[in-house]
mmCIF file of C-alpha atoms and ligand atoms in Angstrom:
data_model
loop_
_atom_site.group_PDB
_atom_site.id
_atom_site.type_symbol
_atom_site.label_atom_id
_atom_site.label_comp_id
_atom_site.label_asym_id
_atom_site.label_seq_id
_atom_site.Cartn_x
_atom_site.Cartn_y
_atom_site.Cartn_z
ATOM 1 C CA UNK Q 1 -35.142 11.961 -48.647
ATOM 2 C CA UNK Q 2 -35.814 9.093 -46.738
ATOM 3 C CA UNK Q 3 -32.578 6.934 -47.842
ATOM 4 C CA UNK Q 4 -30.693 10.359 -46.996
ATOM 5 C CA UNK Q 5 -31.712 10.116 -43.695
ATOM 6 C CA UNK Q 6 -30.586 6.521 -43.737
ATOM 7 C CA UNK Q 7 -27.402 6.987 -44.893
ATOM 8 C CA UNK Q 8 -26.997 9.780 -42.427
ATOM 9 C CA UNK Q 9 -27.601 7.364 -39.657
ATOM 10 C CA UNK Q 10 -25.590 5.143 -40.633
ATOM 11 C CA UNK Q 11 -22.609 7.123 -41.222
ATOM 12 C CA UNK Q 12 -23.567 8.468 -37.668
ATOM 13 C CA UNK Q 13 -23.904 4.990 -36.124
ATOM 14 C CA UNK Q 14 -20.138 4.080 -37.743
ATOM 15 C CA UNK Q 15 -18.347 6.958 -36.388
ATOM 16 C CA UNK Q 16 -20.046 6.558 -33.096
ATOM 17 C CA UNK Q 17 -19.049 2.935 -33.333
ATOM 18 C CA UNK Q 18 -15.308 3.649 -34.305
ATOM 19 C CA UNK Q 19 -15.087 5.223 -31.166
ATOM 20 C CA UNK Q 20 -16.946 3.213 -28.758
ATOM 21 C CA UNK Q 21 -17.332 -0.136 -29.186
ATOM 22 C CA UNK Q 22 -20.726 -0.863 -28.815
ATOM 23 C CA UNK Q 23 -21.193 -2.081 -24.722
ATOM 24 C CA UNK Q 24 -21.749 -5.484 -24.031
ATOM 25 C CA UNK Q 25 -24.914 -6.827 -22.826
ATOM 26 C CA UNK Q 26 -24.956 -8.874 -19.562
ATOM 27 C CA UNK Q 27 -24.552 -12.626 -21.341
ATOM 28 C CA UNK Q 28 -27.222 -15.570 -20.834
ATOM 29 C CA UNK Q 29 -24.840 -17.459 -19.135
ATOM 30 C CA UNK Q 30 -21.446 -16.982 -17.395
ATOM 31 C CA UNK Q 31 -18.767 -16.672 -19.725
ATOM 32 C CA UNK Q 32 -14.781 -16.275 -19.034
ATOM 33 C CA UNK Q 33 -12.859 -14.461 -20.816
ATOM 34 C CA UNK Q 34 -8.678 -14.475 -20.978
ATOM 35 C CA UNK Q 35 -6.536 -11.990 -21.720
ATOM 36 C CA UNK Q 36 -2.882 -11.088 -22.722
ATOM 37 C CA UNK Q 37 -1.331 -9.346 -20.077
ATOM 38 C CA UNK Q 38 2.040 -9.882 -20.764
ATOM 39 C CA UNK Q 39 5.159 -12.284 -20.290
ATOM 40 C CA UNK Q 40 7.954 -12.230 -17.636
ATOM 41 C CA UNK Q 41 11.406 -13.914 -18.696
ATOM 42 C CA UNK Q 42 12.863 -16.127 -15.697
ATOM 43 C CA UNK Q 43 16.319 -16.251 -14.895
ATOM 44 C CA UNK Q 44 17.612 -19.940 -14.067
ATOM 45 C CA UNK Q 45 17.905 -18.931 -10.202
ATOM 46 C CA UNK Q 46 14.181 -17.622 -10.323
ATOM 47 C CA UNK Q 47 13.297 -21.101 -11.715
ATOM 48 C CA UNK Q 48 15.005 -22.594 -9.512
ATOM 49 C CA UNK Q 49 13.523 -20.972 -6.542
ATOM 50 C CA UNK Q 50 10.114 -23.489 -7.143
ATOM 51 C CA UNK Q 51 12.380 -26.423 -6.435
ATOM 52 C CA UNK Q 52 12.404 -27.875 -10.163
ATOM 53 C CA UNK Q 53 14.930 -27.636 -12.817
ATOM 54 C CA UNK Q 54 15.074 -25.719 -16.260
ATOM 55 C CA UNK Q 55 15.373 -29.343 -17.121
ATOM 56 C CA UNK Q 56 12.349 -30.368 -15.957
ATOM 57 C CA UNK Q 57 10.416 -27.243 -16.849
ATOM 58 C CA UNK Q 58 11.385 -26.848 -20.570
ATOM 59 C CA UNK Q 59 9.659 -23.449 -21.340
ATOM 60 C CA UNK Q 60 10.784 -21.463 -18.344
ATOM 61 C CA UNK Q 61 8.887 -18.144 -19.463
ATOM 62 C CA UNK Q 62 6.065 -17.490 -17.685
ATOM 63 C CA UNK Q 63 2.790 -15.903 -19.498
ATOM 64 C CA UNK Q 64 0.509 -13.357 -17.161
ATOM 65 C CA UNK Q 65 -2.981 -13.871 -18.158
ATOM 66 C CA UNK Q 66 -5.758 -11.392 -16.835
ATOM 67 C CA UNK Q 67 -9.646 -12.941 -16.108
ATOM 68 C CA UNK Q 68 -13.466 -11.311 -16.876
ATOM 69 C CA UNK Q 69 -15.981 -13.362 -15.600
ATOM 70 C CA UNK Q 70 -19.290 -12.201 -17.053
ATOM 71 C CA UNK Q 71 -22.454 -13.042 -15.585
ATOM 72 C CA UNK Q 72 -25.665 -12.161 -15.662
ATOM 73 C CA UNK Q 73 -26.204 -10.222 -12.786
ATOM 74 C CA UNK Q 74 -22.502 -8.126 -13.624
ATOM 75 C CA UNK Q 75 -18.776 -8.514 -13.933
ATOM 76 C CA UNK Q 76 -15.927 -9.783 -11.737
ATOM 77 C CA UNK Q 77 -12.354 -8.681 -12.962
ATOM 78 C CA UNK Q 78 -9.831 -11.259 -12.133
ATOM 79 C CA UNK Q 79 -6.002 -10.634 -11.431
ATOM 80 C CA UNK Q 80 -4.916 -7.254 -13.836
ATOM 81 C CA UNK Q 81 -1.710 -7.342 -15.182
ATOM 82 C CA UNK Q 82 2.293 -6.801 -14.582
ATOM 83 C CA UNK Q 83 2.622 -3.347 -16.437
ATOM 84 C CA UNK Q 84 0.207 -0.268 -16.002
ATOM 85 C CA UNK Q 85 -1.827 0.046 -19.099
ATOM 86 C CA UNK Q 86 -0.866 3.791 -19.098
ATOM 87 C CA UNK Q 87 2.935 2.606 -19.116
ATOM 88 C CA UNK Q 88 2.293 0.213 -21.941
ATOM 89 C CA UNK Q 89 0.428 2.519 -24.292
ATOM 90 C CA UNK Q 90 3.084 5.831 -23.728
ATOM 91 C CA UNK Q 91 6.112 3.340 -24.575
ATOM 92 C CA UNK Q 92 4.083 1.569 -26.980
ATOM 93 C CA UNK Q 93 4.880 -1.697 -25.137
ATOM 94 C CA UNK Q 94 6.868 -1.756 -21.886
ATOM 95 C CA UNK Q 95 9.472 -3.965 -19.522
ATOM 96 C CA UNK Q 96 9.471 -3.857 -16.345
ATOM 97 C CA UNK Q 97 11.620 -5.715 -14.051
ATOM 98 C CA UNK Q 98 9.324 -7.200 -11.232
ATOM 99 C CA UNK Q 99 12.335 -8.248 -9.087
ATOM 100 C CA UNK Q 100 15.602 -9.074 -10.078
ATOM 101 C CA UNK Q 101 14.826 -13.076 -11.447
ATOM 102 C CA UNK Q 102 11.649 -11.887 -13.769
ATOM 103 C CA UNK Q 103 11.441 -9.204 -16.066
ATOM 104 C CA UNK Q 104 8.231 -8.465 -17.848
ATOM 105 C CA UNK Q 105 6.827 -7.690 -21.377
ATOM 106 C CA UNK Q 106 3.690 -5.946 -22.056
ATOM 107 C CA UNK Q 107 2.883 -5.215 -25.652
ATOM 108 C CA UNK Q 108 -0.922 -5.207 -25.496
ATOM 109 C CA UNK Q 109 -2.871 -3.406 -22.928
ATOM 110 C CA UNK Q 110 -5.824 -4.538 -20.820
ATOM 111 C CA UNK Q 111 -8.556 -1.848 -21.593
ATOM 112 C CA UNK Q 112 -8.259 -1.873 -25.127
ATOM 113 C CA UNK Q 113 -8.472 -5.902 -24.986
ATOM 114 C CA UNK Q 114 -11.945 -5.192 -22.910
ATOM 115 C CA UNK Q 115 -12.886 -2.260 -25.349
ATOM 116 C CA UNK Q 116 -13.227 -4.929 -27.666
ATOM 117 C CA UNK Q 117 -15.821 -7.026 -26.498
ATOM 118 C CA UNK Q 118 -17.655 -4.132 -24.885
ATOM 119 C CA UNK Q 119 -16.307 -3.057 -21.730
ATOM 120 C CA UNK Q 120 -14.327 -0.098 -19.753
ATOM 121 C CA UNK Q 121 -12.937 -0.648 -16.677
ATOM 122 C CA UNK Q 122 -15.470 1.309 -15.522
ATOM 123 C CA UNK Q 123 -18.319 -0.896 -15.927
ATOM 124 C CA UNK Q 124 -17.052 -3.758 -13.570
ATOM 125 C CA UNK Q 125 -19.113 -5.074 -10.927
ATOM 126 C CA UNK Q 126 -16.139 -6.900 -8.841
ATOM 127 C CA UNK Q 127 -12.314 -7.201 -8.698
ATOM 128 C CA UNK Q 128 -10.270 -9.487 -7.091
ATOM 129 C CA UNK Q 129 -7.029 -10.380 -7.565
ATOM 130 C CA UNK Q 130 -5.321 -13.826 -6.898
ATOM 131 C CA UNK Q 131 -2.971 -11.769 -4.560
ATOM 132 C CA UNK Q 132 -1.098 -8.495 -4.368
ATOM 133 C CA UNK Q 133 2.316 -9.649 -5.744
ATOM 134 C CA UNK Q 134 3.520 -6.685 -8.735
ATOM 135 C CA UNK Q 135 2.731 -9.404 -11.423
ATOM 136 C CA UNK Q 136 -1.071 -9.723 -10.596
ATOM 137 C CA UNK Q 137 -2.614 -6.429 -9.960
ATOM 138 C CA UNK Q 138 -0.555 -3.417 -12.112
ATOM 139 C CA UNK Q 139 -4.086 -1.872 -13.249
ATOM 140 C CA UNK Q 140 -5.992 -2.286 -10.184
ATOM 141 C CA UNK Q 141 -6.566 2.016 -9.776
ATOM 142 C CA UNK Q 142 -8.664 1.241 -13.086
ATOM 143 C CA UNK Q 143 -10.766 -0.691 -11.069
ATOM 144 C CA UNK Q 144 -11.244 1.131 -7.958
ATOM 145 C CA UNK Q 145 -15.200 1.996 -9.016
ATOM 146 C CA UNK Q 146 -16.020 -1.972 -8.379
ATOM 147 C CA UNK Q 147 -16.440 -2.936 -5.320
ATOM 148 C CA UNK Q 148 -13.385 -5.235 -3.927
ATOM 149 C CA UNK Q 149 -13.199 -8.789 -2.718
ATOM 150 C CA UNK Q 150 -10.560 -9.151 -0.707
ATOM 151 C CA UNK Q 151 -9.264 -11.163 2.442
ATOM 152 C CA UNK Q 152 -8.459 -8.617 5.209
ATOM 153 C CA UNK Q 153 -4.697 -9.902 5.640
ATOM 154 C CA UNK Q 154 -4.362 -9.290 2.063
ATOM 155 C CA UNK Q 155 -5.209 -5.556 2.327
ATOM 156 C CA UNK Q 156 -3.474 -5.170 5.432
ATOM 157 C CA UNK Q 157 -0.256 -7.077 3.450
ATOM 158 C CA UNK Q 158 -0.538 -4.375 0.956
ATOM 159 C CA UNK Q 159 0.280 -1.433 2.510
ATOM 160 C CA UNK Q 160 2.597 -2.907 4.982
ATOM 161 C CA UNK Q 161 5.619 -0.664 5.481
ATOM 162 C CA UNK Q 162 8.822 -1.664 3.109
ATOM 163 C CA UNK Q 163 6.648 -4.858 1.599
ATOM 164 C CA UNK Q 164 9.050 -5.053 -1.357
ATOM 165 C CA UNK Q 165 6.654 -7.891 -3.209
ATOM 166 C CA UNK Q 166 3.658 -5.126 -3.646
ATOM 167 C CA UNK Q 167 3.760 -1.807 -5.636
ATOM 168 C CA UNK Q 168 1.889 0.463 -3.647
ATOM 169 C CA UNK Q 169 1.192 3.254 -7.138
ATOM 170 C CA UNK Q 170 -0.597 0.215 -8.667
ATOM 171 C CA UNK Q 171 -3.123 0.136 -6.331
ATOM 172 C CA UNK Q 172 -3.099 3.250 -4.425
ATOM 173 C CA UNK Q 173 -6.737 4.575 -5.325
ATOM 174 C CA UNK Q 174 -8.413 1.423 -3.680
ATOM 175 C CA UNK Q 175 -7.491 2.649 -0.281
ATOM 176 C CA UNK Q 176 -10.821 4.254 -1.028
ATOM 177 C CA UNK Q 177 -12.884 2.033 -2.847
ATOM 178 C CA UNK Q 178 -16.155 0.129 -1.268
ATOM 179 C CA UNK Q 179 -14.751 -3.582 -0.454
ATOM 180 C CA UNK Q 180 -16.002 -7.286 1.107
ATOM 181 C CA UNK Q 181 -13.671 -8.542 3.677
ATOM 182 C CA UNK Q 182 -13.451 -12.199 2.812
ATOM 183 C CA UNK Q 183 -12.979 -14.244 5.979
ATOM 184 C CA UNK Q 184 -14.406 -17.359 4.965
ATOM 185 C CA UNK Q 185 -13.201 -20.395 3.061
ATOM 186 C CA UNK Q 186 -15.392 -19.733 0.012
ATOM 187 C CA UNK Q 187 -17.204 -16.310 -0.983
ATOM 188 C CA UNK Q 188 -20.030 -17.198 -3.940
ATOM 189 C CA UNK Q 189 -19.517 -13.730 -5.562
ATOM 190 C CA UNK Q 190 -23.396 -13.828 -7.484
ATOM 191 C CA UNK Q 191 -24.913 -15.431 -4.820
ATOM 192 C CA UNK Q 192 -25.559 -18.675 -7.010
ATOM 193 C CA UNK Q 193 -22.727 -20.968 -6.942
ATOM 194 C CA UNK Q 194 -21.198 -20.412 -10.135
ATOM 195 C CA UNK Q 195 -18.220 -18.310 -9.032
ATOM 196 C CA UNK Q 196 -16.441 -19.386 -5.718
ATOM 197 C CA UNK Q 197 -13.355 -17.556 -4.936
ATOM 198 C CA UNK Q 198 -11.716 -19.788 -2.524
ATOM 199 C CA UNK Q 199 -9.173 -19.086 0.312
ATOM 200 C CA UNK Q 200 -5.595 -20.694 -0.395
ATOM 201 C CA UNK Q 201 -3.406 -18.633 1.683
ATOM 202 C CA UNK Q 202 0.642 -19.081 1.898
ATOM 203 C CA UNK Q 203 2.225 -17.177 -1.104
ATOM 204 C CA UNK Q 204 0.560 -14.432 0.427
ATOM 205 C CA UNK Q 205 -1.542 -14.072 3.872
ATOM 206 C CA UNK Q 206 -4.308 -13.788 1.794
ATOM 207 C CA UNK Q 207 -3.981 -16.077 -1.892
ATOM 208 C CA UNK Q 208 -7.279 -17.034 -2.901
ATOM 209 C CA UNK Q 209 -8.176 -18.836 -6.120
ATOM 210 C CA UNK Q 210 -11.301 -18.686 -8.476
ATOM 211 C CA UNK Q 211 -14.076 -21.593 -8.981
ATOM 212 C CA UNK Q 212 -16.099 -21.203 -11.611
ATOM 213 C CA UNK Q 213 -18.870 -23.629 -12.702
ATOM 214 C CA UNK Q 214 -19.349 -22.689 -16.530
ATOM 215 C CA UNK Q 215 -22.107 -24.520 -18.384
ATOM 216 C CA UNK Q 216 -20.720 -25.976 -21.152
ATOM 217 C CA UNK Q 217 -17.285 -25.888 -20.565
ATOM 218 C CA UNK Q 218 -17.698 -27.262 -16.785
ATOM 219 C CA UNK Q 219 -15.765 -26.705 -13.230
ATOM 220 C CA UNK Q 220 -12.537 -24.773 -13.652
ATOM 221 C CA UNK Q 221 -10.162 -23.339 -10.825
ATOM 222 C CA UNK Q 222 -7.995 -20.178 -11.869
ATOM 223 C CA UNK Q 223 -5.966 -20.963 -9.529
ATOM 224 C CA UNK Q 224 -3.568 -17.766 -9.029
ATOM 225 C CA UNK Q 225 -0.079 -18.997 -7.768
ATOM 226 C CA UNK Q 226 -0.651 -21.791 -5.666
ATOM 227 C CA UNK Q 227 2.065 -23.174 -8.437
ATOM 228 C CA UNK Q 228 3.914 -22.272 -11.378
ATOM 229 C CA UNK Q 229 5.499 -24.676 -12.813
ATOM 230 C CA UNK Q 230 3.404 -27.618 -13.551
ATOM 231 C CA UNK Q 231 5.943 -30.425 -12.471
ATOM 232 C CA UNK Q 232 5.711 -28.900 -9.128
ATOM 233 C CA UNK Q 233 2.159 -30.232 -9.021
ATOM 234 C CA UNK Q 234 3.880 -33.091 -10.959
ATOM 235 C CA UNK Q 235 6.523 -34.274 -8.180
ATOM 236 C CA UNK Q 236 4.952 -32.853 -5.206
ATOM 237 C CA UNK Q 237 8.147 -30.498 -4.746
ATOM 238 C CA UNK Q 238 7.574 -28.408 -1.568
ATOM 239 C CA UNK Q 239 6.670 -24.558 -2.389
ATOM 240 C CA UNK Q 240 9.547 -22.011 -2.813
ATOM 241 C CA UNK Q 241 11.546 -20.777 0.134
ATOM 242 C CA UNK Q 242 10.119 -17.049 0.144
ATOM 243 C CA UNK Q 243 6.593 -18.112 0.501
ATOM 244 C CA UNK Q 244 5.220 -15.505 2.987
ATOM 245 C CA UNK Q 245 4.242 -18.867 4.919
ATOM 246 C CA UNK Q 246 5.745 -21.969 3.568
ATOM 247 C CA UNK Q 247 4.151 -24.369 5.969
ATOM 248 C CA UNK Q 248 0.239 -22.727 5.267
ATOM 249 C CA UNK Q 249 1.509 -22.952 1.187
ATOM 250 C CA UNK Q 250 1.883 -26.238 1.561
ATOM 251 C CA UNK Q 251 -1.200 -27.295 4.252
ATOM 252 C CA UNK Q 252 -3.106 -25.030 1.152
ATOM 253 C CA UNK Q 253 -1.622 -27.244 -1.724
ATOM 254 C CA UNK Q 254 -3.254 -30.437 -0.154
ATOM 255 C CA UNK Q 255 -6.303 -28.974 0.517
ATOM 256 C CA UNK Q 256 -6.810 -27.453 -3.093
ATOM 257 C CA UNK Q 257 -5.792 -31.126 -4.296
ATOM 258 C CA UNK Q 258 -8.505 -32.462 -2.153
ATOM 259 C CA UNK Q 259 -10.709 -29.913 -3.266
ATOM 260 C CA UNK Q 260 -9.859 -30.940 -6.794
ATOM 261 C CA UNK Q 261 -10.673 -34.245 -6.307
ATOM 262 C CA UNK Q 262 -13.950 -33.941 -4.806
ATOM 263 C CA UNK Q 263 -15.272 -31.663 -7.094
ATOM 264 C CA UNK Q 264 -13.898 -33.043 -10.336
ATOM 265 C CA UNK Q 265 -12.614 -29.165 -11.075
ATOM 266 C CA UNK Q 266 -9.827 -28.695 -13.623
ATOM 267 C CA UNK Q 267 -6.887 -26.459 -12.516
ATOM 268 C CA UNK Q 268 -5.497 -23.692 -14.547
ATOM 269 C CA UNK Q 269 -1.989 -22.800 -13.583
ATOM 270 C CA UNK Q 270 -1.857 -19.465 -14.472
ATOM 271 C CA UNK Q 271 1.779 -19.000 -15.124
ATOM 272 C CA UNK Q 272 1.654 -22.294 -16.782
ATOM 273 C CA UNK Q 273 3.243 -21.474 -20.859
ATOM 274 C CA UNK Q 274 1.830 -24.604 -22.361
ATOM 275 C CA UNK Q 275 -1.706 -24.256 -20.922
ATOM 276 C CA UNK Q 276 -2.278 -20.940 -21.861
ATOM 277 C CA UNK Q 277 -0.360 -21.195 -25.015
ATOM 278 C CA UNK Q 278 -4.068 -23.668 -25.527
ATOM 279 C CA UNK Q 279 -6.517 -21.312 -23.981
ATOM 280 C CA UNK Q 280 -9.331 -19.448 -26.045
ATOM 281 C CA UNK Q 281 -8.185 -15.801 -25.784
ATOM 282 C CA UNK Q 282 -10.900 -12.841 -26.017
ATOM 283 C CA UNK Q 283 -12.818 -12.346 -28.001
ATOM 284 C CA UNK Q 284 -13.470 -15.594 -27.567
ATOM 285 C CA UNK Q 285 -14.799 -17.019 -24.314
ATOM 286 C CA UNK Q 286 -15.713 -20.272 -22.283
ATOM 287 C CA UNK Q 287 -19.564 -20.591 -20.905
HETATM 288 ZN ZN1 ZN E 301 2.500 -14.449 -10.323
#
């Protein structure tokens, strides 16, 4: 009778399991977690556009990662994708062309990447995105129950009348959401130090990038778009043309550098190929 029952909870526990993956508990110490959120193919004129040749670039696809910091006192969701998740999983992988020098893949989608290591959307603490461009923020409305850390030129950028670099349906339900004006240079989003996101405005009025001070793996910037190419970085070429500020890109570039330097931090490119071709994917994690 006894191993009946047993069995009977076991069977329970594995169907219960099959459905939900079991929910993650908040981790001992801050962990970051990468995911697949797609690739965008650039056209020779969209490469161009950073001021470096194919040449120079060699791999001139560009991979769009998404970010989960998890720390112990909750979540912080960081830049969400190219292609809705709901568009990925009724086409069972989607395109999407984000303007007419990138066009973007999406076979894998970003809830069922945090299904599997114990989280819905639902369960965030935080999201922030690098900026509002199409390519960063395609599943924010999954994340309008966390509260939102944004600059207030960013928001205001966002719904700006005929802004043809934003996609208003990819965000529209945090018009509503509780949010944190960030007006600051740095906002320490647990209070402790170990996740900065930083202001680096110019791409957008309101590009920030994220600092995180991980224990083993030590300080690492995500650090949105403030390039994408790495010889950009390389031979100090000056940022593209349709910055939405060229001059405050650039003032922001030196700044970030100096930033760099002081603090020993290790930049992550996030359009970078090579780099992320290297990077521990979930469920894997740094801490
Ligand atoms: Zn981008």
């Amino acid at each position: 009778m006894r191993s009946a029952v047993v069995c009977l909870m076991l069977a329970v526990g594995t169907l219960l399991g099959a459905q939900a993956p079991p929910k993650a508990a908040p981790p001992k110490a801050m962990r970051l977690y990468v995911f697949d959120c797609g690739v965008l193919a650039i056209t020779n004129i969209g490469v161009e556009r950073y001021h470096v040749t194919t040449t120079e670039v060699g791999e001139t696809r560009m991979p769009v990662p998404c970010f989960l910091v998890a720390h112990p006192k909750g979540t912080l969701m960081w830049d969400v994708g190219v292609i809705p998740d709901d568009d990925v999983e009724k086409a069972g992988g989607a395109h999407y062309d984000v303007n007419p020098t990138a066009a973007a893949v999406v076979t894998r989608t970003l809830r069922s990447q945090l299904a599997a290591i114990g989280y819905r959307p639902a369960d965030i603490t935080y999201v922030a995105v690098s900026h509002a461009h199409k390519d960063h923020t395609a599943n924010l409305n999954q994340f309008a129950g966390a509260t939102w850390l944004t600059p207030r030129a960013e928001r205001e950028f966002m719904w700006k009348p005929n802004n043809e670099r934003v996609e208003p349906r990819f965000f529209s339900a945090l018009e509503k959401s509780k949010w944190v004006p960030l007006d600051k240079d740095e906002y320490d989003v647990f209070g402790d130090g170990q996740a900065i996101i930083k202001a680096a405005p110019g791409h957008t009025p309101g590009h920030q990038v994220l600092v995180l001070n991980l224990a083993s793996t030590g300080r690492v910037m995500v650090a949105g778009d403030l390039y994408h190419y790495p010889p950009e970085r390389e031979f100090r070429r000056p940022p593209p043309d349709n910055e939405f500020n060229v001059q405050q890109s650039a003032a922001s570039r030196a700044r970030i550098e100096e930033y760099l330097k002081a603090t020993k931090a290790s930049i992550w490119i996030e359009h970078e190929w090579a780099a992320n071709a290297k990077l521990k994917k979930a469920p894997q994690y740094y801490e």
